[in-house]
mmCIF file of C-alpha atoms in Angstrom:
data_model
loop_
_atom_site.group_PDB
_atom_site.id
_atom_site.type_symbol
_atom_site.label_atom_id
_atom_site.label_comp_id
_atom_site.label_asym_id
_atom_site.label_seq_id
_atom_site.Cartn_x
_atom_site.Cartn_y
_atom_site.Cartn_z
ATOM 1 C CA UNK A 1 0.000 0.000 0.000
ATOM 2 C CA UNK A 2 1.047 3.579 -0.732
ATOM 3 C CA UNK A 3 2.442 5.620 2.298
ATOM 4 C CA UNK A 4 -0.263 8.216 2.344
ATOM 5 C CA UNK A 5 -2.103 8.909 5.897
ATOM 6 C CA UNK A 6 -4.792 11.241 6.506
ATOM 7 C CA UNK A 7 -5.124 13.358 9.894
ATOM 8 C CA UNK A 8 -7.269 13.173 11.781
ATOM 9 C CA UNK A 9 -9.707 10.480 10.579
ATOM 10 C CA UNK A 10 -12.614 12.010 12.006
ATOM 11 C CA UNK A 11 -13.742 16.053 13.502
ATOM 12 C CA UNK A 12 -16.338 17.688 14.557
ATOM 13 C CA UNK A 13 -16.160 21.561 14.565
ATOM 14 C CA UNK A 14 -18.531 24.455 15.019
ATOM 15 C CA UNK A 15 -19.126 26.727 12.131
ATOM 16 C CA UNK A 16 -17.139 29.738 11.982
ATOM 17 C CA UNK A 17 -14.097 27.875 13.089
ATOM 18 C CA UNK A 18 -11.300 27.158 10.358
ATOM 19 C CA UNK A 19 -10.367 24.008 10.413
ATOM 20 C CA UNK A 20 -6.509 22.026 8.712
ATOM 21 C CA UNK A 21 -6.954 18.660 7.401
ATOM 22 C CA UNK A 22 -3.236 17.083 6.905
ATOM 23 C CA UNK A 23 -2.103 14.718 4.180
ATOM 24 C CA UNK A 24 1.344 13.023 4.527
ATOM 25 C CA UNK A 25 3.183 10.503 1.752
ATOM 26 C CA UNK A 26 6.329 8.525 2.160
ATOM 27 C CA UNK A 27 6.445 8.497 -1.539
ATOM 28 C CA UNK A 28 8.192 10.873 -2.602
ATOM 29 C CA UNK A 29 5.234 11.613 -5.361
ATOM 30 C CA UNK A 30 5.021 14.980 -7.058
ATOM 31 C CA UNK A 31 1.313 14.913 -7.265
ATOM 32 C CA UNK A 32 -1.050 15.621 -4.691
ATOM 33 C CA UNK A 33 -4.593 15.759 -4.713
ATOM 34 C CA UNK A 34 -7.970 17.196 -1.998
ATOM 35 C CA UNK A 35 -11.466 15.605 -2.736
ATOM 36 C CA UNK A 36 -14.249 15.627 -1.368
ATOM 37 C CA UNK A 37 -16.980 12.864 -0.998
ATOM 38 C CA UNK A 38 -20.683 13.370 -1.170
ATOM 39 C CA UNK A 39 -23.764 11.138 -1.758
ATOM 40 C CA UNK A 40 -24.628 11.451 -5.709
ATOM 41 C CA UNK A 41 -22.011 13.920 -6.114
ATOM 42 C CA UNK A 42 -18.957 10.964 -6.581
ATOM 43 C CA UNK A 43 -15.475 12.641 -5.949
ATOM 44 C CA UNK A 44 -15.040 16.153 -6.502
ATOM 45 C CA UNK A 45 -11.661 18.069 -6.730
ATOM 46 C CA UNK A 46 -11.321 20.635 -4.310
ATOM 47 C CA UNK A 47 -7.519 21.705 -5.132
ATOM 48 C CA UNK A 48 -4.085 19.501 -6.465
ATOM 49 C CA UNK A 49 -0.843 20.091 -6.350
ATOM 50 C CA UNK A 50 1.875 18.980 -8.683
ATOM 51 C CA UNK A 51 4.831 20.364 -6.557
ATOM 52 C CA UNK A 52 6.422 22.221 -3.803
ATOM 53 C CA UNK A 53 4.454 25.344 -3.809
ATOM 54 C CA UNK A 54 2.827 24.478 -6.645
ATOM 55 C CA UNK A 55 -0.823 24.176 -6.601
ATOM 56 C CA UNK A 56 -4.155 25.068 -8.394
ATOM 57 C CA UNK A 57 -8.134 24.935 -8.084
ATOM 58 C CA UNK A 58 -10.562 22.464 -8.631
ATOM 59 C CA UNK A 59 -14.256 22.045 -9.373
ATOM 60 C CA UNK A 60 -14.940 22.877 -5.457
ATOM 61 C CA UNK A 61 -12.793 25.287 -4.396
ATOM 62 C CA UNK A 62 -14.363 27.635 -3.203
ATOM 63 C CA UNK A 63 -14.313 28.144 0.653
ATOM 64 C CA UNK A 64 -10.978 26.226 1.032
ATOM 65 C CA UNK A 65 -7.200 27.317 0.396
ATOM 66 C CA UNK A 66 -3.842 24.463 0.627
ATOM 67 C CA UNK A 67 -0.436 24.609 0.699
ATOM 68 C CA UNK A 68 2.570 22.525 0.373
ATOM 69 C CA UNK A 69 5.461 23.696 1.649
ATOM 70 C CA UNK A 70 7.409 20.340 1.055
ATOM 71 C CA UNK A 71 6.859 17.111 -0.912
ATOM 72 C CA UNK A 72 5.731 15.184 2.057
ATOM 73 C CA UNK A 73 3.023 17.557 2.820
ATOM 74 C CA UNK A 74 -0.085 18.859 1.536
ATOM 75 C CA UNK A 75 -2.784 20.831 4.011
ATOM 76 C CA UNK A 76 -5.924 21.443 3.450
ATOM 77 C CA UNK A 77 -7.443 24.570 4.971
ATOM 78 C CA UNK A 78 -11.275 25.809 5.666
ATOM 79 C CA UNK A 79 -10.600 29.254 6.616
ATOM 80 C CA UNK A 80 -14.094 29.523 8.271
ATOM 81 C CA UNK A 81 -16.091 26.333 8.469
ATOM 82 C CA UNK A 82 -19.983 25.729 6.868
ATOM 83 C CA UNK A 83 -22.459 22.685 7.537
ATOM 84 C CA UNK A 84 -21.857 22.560 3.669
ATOM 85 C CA UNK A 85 -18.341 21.297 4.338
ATOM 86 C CA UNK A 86 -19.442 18.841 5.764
ATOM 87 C CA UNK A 87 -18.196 15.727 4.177
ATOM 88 C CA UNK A 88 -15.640 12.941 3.643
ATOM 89 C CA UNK A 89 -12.469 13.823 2.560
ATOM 90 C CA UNK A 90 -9.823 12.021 0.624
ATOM 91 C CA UNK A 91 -6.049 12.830 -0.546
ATOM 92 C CA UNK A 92 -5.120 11.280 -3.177
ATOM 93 C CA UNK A 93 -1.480 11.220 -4.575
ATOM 94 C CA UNK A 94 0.415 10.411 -8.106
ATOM 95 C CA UNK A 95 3.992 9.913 -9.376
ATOM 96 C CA UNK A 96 3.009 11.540 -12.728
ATOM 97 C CA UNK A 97 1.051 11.916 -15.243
ATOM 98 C CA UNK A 98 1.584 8.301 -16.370
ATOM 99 C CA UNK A 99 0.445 6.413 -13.066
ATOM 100 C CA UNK A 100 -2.864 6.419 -11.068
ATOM 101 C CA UNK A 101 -3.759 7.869 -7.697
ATOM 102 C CA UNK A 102 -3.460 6.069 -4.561
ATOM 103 C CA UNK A 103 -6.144 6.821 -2.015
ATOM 104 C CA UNK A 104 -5.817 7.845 1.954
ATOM 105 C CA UNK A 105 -8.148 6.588 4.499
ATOM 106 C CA UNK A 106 -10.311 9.624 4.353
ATOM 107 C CA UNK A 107 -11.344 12.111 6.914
ATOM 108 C CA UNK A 108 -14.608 12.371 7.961
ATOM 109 C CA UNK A 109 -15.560 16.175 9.097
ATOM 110 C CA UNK A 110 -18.963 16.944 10.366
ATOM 111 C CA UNK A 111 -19.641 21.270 11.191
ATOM 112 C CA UNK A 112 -22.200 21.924 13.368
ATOM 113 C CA UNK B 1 -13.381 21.335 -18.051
ATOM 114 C CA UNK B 2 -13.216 17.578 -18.094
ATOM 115 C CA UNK B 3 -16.492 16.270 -16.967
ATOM 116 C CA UNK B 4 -17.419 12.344 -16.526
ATOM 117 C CA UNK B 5 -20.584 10.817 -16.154
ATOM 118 C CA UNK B 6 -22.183 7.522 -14.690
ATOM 119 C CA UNK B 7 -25.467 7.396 -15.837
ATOM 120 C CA UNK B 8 -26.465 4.404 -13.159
ATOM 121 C CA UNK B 9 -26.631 5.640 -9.774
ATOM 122 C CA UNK B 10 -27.846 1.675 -8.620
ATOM 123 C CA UNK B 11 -26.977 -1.198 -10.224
ATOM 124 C CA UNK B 12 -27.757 -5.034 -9.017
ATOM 125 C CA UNK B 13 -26.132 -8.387 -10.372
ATOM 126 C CA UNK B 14 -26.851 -12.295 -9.383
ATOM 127 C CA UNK B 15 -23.670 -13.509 -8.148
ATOM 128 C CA UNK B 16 -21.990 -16.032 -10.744
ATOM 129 C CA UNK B 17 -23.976 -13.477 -13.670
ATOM 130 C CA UNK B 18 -21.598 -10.828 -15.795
ATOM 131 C CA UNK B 19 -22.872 -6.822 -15.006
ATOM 132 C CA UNK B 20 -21.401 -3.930 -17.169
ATOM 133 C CA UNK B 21 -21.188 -0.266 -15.509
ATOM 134 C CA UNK B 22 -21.536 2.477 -18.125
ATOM 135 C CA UNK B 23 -19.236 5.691 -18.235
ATOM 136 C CA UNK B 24 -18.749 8.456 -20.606
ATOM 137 C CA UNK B 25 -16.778 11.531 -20.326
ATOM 138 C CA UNK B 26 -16.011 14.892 -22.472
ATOM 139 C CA UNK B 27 -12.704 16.198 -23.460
ATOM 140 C CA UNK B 28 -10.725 17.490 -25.879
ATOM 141 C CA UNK B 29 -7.314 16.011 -25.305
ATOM 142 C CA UNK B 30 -6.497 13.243 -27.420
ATOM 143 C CA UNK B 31 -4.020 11.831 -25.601
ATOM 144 C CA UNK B 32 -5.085 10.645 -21.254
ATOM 145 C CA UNK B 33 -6.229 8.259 -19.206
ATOM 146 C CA UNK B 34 -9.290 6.642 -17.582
ATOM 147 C CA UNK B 35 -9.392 4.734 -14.563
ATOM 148 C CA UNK B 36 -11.962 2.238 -12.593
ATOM 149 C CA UNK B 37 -12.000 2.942 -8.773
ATOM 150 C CA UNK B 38 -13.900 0.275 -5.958
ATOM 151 C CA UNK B 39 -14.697 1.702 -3.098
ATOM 152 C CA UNK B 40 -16.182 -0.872 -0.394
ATOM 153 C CA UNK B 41 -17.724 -0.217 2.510
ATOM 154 C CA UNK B 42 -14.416 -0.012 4.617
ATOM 155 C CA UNK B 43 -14.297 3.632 2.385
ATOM 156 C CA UNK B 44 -10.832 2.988 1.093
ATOM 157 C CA UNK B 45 -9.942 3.494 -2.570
ATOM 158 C CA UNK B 46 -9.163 0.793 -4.635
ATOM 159 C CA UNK B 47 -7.861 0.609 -8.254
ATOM 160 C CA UNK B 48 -9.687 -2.035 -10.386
ATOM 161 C CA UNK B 49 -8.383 -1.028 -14.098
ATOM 162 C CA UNK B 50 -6.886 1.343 -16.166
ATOM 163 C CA UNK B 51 -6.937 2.641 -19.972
ATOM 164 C CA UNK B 52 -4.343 4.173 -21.896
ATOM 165 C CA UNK B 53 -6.380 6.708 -24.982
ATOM 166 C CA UNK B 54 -3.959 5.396 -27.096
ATOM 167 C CA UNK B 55 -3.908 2.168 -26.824
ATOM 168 C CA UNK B 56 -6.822 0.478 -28.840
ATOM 169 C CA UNK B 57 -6.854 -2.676 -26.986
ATOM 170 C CA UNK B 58 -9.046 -3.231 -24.198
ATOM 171 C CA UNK B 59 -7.469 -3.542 -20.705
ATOM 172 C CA UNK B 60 -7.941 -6.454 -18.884
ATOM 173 C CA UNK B 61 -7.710 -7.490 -15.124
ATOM 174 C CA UNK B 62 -8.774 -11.066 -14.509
ATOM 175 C CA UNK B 63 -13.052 -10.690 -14.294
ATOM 176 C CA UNK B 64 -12.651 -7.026 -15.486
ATOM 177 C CA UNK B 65 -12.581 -5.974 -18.469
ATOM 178 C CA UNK B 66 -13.200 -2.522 -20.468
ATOM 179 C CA UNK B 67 -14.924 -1.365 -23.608
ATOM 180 C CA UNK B 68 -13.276 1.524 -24.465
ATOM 181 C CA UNK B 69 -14.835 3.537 -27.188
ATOM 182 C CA UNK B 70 -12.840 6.867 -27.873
ATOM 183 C CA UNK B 71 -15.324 8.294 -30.523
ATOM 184 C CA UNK B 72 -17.867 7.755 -28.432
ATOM 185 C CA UNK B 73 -15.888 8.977 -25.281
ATOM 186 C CA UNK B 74 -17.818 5.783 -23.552
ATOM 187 C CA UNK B 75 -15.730 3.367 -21.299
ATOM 188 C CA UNK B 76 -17.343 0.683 -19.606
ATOM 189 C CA UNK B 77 -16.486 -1.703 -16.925
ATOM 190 C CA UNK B 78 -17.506 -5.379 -17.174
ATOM 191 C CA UNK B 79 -17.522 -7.556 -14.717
ATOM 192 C CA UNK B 80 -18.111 -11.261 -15.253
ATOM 193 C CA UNK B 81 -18.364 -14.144 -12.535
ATOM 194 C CA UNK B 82 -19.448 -11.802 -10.255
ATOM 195 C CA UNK B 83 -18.650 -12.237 -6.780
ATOM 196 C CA UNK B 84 -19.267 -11.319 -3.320
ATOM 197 C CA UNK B 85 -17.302 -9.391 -2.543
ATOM 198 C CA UNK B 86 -17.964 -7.411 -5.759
ATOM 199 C CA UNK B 87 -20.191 -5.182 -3.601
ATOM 200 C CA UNK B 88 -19.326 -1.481 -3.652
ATOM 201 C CA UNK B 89 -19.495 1.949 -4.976
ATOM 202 C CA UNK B 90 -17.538 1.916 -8.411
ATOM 203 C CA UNK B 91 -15.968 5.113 -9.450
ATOM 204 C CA UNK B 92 -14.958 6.188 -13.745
ATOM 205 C CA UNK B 93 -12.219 8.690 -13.608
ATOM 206 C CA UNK B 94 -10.169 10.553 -16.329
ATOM 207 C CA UNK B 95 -7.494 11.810 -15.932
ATOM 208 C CA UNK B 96 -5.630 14.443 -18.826
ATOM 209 C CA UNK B 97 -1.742 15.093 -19.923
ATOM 210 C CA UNK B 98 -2.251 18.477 -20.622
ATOM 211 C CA UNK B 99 -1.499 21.180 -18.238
ATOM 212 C CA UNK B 100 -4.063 20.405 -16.432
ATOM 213 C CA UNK B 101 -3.219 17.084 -14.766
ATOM 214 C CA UNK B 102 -5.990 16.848 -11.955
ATOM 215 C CA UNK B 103 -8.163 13.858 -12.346
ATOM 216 C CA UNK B 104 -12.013 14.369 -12.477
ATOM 217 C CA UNK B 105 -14.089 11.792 -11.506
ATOM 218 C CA UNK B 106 -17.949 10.325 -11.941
ATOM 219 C CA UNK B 107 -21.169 10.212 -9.501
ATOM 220 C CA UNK B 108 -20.319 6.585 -8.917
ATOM 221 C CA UNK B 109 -22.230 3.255 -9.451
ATOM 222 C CA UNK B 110 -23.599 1.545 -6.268
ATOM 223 C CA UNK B 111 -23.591 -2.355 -7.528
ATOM 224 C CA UNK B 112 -25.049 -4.896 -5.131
ATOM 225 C CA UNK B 113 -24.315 -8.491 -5.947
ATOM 226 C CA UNK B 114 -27.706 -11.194 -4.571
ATOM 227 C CA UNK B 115 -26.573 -14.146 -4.153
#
């Protein structure tokens, strides 16, 4: 299995409060990858990254801001959480272009 | 942007029986890829398959295979014998080589296999 681990697993925040999801690889893998996971929605990109300090939007993006400071690292921010972020969410991470995307455990983050 | 869709929310198989999942997707790139994704109930991702654009031959992965259709933009997953353990959500995903490398996936398709 791919060295990718998700922290924390689970939260529960109030709304208003901003909130850092962390992704960690072993890899060494240049991409990097936020989704989200809703019911009849499927996956949706919030934002990738395909280096150090390199990053860009997704489909959802809206709300949330990342950064990657080094390889091993990618954070995910909510600067001020919503019930509508409320949601499972997955990092994902690729060795390029070439190769698929191995999956973390997910983090499951409920606002209230 | 890239957008893929799974046109079967629900889908339901007798176990031993052969089910296909339907995907399409829009693009413009010629050249990418497209992927298969299980996820079970445990939530973790799984890869099942994937498909080179260039490559005319169907992939292959023991009781899955493909029917990739680039005209069409349609790639299906078929899975024959099915099993148990076949249960899950299945996820289509593309995934471009422009400069735009993120990879976009579908609503998923919820299969449930009666035995």
């Amino acid at each position: 299995d791919a060295g990718i681990t998700q922290s924390p697993r689970h939260k529960v925040t109030e709304t208003g409060t901003p909130v850092t999801l962390r992704c960690h690889q072993t890899e060494n893998h240049r991409y990097m990858y936020w989704y989200r996971q809703d019911p009849g929605h499927g996956l949706r990109l919030i934002h990738y990254s395909y280096g150090v300090k390199d990053t860009d939007k997704g489909e959802v993006s809206d709300g949330y801001s990342v950064s990657r400071s080094k390889t091993e690292d990618f954070l995910l921010t909510l600067e001020s959480a919503t019930s509508s972020q409320t949601s499972v969410y997955f990092c994902a991470i690729s060795a390029d272009q070439n190769t698929e995307a191995f999956f973390g455990q997910g983090t499951r983050l409920t606002v209230v | 942007a890239q957008t893929v869709t799974q046109s079967q929310p629900e889908m339901s198989v007798q176990e031993a029986e052969t089910v296909t999942l339907s995907c399409t997707y829009d693009t413009s790139e010629s050249d990418y890829y497209l992927f298969w994704y299980k996820q079970p109930p445990s939530r973790q991702m799984i890869l099942v398959i994937r498909q080179e654009a260039y490559k005319q031959q169907n992939a292959t992965e023991n009781r899955f295979s493909v029917n990739f259709q680039k005209a069409a933009k349609s790639f299906s997953l078929k899975i024959s014998d099915s099993q148990l353990g076949d249960a899950a959500m299945y996820f289509c995903a593309y995934r471009g080589l422009g400069n735009n490398n993120d990879m976009r996936f579908g609503a998923g398709t919820r299969l449930t296999v009666k035995p």
